Amino acid sequence: MEAITWLPLMFLILCSVRGELLPNIGAHLMNCTESDREALIDFKNGLHDPANRLSSWKGSNCCHWRGISCENTTGVVIAVDLRNPHPTYNYNDESLDRYGFWNLSGEIKPSLTKLKSLRHLDFSFNTFNDNPIPDFFGSFKNLQYLNLSHAGFSGAIPLNLGNLSSLQYLDVSCDDIWEESSLFVDNLKWLTDLSDNQFLPKVLDFLVNVSSLITLGMSNNWLDGRIPLDFSELPNLQFLYLGASGLSESCHQMLGGRWEKIQDLDFGRNDLHRKLPSSIGNLTFLSHLDLSGNSVDGGIPSSLGKLCNLISLDVSDNYINETLPVALEGIEICLSRKPFPILQSFDLSYNYLVGNLPEWLGHIENLVELDLSLNYLNGQIPAFFGSLQNLSRGPLPSLQYLDLSDNYLVGNLPEWLCQLEPERRL
Ligand SMILES: *[C@@H]1O[C@H](CO)[C@@H](O)[C@H](O)[C@H]1NC(C)=O
Ligand SMILES: *[C@@H]1O[C@H](CO)[C@@H](O)[C@H](O)[C@H]1NC(C)=O
Ligand SMILES: *[C@@H]1O[C@H](CO)[C@@H](O)[C@H](O)[C@H]1NC(C)=O
Ligand SMILES: *[C@@H]1O[C@H](CO)[C@@H](O)[C@H](O)[C@H]1NC(C)=O
Ligand SMILES: *[C@@H]1O[C@H](CO)[C@@H](O)[C@H](O)[C@H]1NC(C)=O
Ligand SMILES: *[C@@H]1O[C@H](CO)[C@@H](O)[C@H](O)[C@H]1NC(C)=O
Ligand SMILES: *[C@@H]1O[C@H](CO)[C@@H](O)[C@H](O)[C@H]1NC(C)=O
Ligand SMILES: *[C@@H]1O[C@H](CO)[C@@H](O)[C@H](O)[C@H]1NC(C)=O
Ligand SMILES: *[C@@H]1O[C@H](CO)[C@@H](O)[C@H](O)[C@H]1NC(C)=O
């Protein structure tokens, strides 16, 4: 009996340490090529590894080494994963006590480029403080995944990365927390060294040629407003994170492009201005849109109703100063024929919205959080919030958080709202 109950637990433990402690399943029969092994040894000699994370990097078969994966038929190295599994956020962090310094630092030696078949390279959460991203990273012809987030690199991004014609995932984001603690990471201040204004607009253009890109993470890097608008033309781009990057563009410019497959767009905490274009309704795959903390004014276009896949929409802390649209366009194209059928979180707080609450707000079936606080909404809190259809659960059956505070709304909250379970906060 005891053995049986322990089994799943053991399995869990094994799964969670796999990759850090266990050799790669599937490649364990392969011996790595001698040239790849030598390249890795030389590369290791440049690294500073206080926690001895690379202690398994010895012996002849590098396919067994921690963080290394080999192609299963030829034994060539295809992945070098040196992601720090125990990042320390500051000196008080408890993981520091438990794991010590798991951060790697030192020099990234060019011997790495001898790994001709490399597809996956992850240096995230290490402390290569003040080193620039090496130029030679641009020579990995087969690289599909490059994660340099929170890795401490600084300086100008090498244009050579534009040569990575197979790249699908590029993550160089930083994090507010790290920035403030300023212990580990120096931001990628790609552009601050360049005083020649004429050159500035072109600095990231090279990425536009990497048509294989699926994910691009660059949040919290200072791009000084110089983002190529052509990002919207990248045919495979699905996830773009450019929060707090110093973007300064009109919404029309930034959101007007093709964005053929885009699902996540994070432009939060920038300076996007003027009104949202109605063409935003063309981004039909969009599921997460963050425009919070910008300077957007005008209204919410009714074409937004065509975004049937929207899960979260955050336009809080802007200058939206019109009424909410009375009706939404294109609801009939959503399968359920209801507004925003899978929207869970809708935040328009801290704007200058005026007018009444429109009826469609009461029909967003899967809404969990609705925040319209700190606006100039007026009129009655409409009866339809409570009187429509299904009084047993209320019209917004999933709602757990509703904030209408700091407006000029009058009237009583509908009865169903008052009967909400305690965890559904108002
Ligand atoms: C790997 O190397 C070991 C020791 O040199 C050898 O015994 C083994 O047969 C090799 N395996 C393969 C798959 O070549
Ligand atoms: C090698 O990997 C491929 C997929 O990456 C898989 O289809 C194939 O079955 C594997 N071969 C062996 C011998 O494990
Ligand atoms: C990069 O690595 C970090 C953690 O080390 C992870 O959170 C992030 O999702 C990774 N980025 C991509 C694009 O996979
Ligand atoms: C790599 O990119 C640089 C800068 O864009 C360029 O000068 C160089 O010719 C490229 N190299 C290859 C092999 O494409
Ligand atoms: C790891 O981070 C800590 C905290 O910033 C730093 O003191 C230490 O020097 C870093 N370790 C290495 C090897 O750079
Ligand atoms: C992008 O590719 C085109 C055509 O291959 C080339 O003419 C152009 O110089 C490239 N742009 C950059 C910024 O590398
Ligand atoms: C959607 O895009 C098409 C072209 O791709 C354009 O003609 C149309 O005006 C756009 N829709 C809106 C509402 O702007
Ligand atoms: C909204 O704000 C913009 C920019 O300040 C202004 O031009 C516009 O007239 C305002 N619209 C309304 C309806 O107040
Ligand atoms: C009321 O809610 C129940 C359960 O969520 C659902 O089965 C029923 O169809 C709803 N009735 C109406 C009129 O919407």
Coordinates of C-alpha atoms in Angstrom, one line a residue, residues 168 211-216 230-241 255 257-265 280 282-288 307 309:
Q168 CA 12.0 31.0 -34.2
S211 CA 10.9 35.6 -41.2
S212 CA 11.0 32.4 -39.2
L213 CA 10.5 34.3 -35.9
I214 CA 7.5 33.0 -33.8
T215 CA 8.3 34.6 -30.4
L216 CA 10.2 37.8 -29.7
D230 CA 7.6 46.0 -40.2
F231 CA 7.4 43.7 -37.3
S232 CA 3.8 43.4 -38.3
E233 CA 4.9 41.8 -41.6
L234 CA 6.8 38.9 -40.0
P235 CA 4.6 36.1 -41.4
N236 CA 5.0 33.7 -38.5
L237 CA 5.1 36.0 -35.5
Q238 CA 2.7 34.9 -32.8
F239 CA 4.1 36.4 -29.6
L240 CA 5.6 39.8 -29.3
Y241 CA 6.6 41.3 -25.9
L255 CA -1.4 48.2 -34.7
G257 CA -0.1 46.4 -40.0
R258 CA -0.9 42.9 -41.1
W259 CA 0.0 40.9 -37.9
E260 CA -1.0 37.8 -39.7
K261 CA -0.7 35.2 -36.9
I262 CA -0.4 37.4 -33.8
Q263 CA -1.8 36.0 -30.6
D264 CA 0.0 38.0 -27.8
L265 CA 0.9 41.6 -28.1
I280 CA -7.6 46.2 -34.9
N282 CA -8.6 42.3 -38.3
L283 CA -6.2 40.7 -35.8
T284 CA -8.4 37.7 -35.5
F285 CA -6.0 35.4 -33.6
L286 CA -5.4 38.0 -30.9
S287 CA -5.9 36.5 -27.4
H288 CA -3.9 38.8 -25.1
L307 CA -11.8 39.5 -31.8
N309 CA -10.3 34.8 -29.4

